[in-house]
Short mmCIF file of C-alpha atoms in Angstrom, two decimals:
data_model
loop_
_atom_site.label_atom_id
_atom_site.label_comp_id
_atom_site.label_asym_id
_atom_site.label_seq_id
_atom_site.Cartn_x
_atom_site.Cartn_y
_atom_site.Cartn_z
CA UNK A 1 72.83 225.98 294.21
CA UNK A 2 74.68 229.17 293.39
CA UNK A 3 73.50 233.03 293.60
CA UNK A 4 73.50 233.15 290.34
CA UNK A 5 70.22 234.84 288.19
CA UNK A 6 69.39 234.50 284.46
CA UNK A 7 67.29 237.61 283.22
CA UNK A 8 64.67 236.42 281.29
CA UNK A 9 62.66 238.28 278.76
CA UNK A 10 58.73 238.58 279.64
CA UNK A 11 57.89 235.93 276.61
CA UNK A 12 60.67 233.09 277.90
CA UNK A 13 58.95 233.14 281.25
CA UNK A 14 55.53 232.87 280.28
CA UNK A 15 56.74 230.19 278.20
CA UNK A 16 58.38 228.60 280.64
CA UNK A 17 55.93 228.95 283.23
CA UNK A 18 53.05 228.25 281.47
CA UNK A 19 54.83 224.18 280.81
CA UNK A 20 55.69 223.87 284.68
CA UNK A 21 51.94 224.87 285.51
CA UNK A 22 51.08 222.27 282.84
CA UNK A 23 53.33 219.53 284.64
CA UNK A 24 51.55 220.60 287.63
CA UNK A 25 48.37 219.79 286.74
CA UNK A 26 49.37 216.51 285.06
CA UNK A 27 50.64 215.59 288.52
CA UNK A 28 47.36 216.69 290.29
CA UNK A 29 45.60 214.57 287.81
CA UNK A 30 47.73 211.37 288.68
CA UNK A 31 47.44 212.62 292.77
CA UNK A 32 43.64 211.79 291.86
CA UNK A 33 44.08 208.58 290.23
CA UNK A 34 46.01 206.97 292.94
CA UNK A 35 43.04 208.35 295.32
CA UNK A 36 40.45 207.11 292.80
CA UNK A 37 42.69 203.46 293.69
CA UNK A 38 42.97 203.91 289.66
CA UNK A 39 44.96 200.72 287.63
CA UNK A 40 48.39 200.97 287.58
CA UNK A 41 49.38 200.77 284.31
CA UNK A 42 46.98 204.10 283.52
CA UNK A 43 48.78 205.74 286.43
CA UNK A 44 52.45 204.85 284.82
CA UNK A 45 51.43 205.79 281.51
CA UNK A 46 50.78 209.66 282.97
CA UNK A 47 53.58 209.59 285.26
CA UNK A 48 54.91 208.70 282.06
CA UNK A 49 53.80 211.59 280.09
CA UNK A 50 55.11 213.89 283.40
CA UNK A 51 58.56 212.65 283.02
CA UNK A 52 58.60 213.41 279.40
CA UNK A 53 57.37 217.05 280.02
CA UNK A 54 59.79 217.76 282.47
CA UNK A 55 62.43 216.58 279.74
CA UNK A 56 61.09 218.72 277.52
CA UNK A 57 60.80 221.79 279.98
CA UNK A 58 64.32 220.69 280.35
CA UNK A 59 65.76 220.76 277.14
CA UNK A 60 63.95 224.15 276.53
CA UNK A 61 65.83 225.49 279.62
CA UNK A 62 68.95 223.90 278.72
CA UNK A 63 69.00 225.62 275.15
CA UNK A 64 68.30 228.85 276.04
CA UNK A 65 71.02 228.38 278.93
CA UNK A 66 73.65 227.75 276.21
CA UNK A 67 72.43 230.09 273.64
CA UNK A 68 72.57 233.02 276.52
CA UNK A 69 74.55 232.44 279.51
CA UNK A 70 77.26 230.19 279.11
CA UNK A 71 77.63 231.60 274.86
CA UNK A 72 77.56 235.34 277.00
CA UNK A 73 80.39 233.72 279.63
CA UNK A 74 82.84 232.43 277.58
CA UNK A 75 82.76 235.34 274.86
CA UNK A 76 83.83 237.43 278.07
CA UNK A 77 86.18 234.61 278.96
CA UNK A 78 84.27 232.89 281.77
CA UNK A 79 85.00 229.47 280.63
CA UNK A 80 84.21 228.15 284.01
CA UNK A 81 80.62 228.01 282.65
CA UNK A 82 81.80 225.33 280.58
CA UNK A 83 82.86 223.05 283.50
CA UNK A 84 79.86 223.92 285.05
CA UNK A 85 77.42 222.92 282.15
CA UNK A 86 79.96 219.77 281.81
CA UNK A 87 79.12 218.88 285.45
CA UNK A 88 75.26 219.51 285.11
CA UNK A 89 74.83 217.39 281.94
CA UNK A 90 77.14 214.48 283.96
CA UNK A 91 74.23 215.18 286.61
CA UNK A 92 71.02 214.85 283.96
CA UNK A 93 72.62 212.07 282.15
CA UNK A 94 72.96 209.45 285.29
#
């Protein structure tokens, strides 16, 4: 993890915050399911629907990263940001 902060305007982390608390209760609903002993299948089908949100979340994350920070980095000649993105898609794409 690096020290690193991304300013965010008020509306990108509402946004953004308002999908994560939506994950969250997505995962406290399948938290009840398993102690309702509720079928399977219905449990993978929302854990399911999680993993897609977070990809979503993700890819919402990951464009605003590009269009701000690393498009900001390299226009002042930071190209590192490149390898870094490089490295962090080699990460998400296992």
């Amino acid at each position: 993890m690096t020290d690193r902060k991304t300013h965010r305007s008020e509306e990108e982390r509402r946004k953004l915050l308002n999908r994560l608390k939506r994950v969250e209760g997505q995962v406290r609903g399948i938290e009840r399911m398993v102690e309702e002993e509720a079928y399977c299948p219905d449990i993978m089908l929302q854990v399911s629907a999680v993993t897609s949100a977070l990809n979503s979340f993700n890819r919402e994350l990951m464009s605003a990263h590009l269009h701000h920070c690393v498009l900001s980095d390299v226009q002042e000649g930071r190209e590192e940001s490149l390898e870094e993105l490089a490295a962090v898609l080699q990460k998400l794409m296992k």
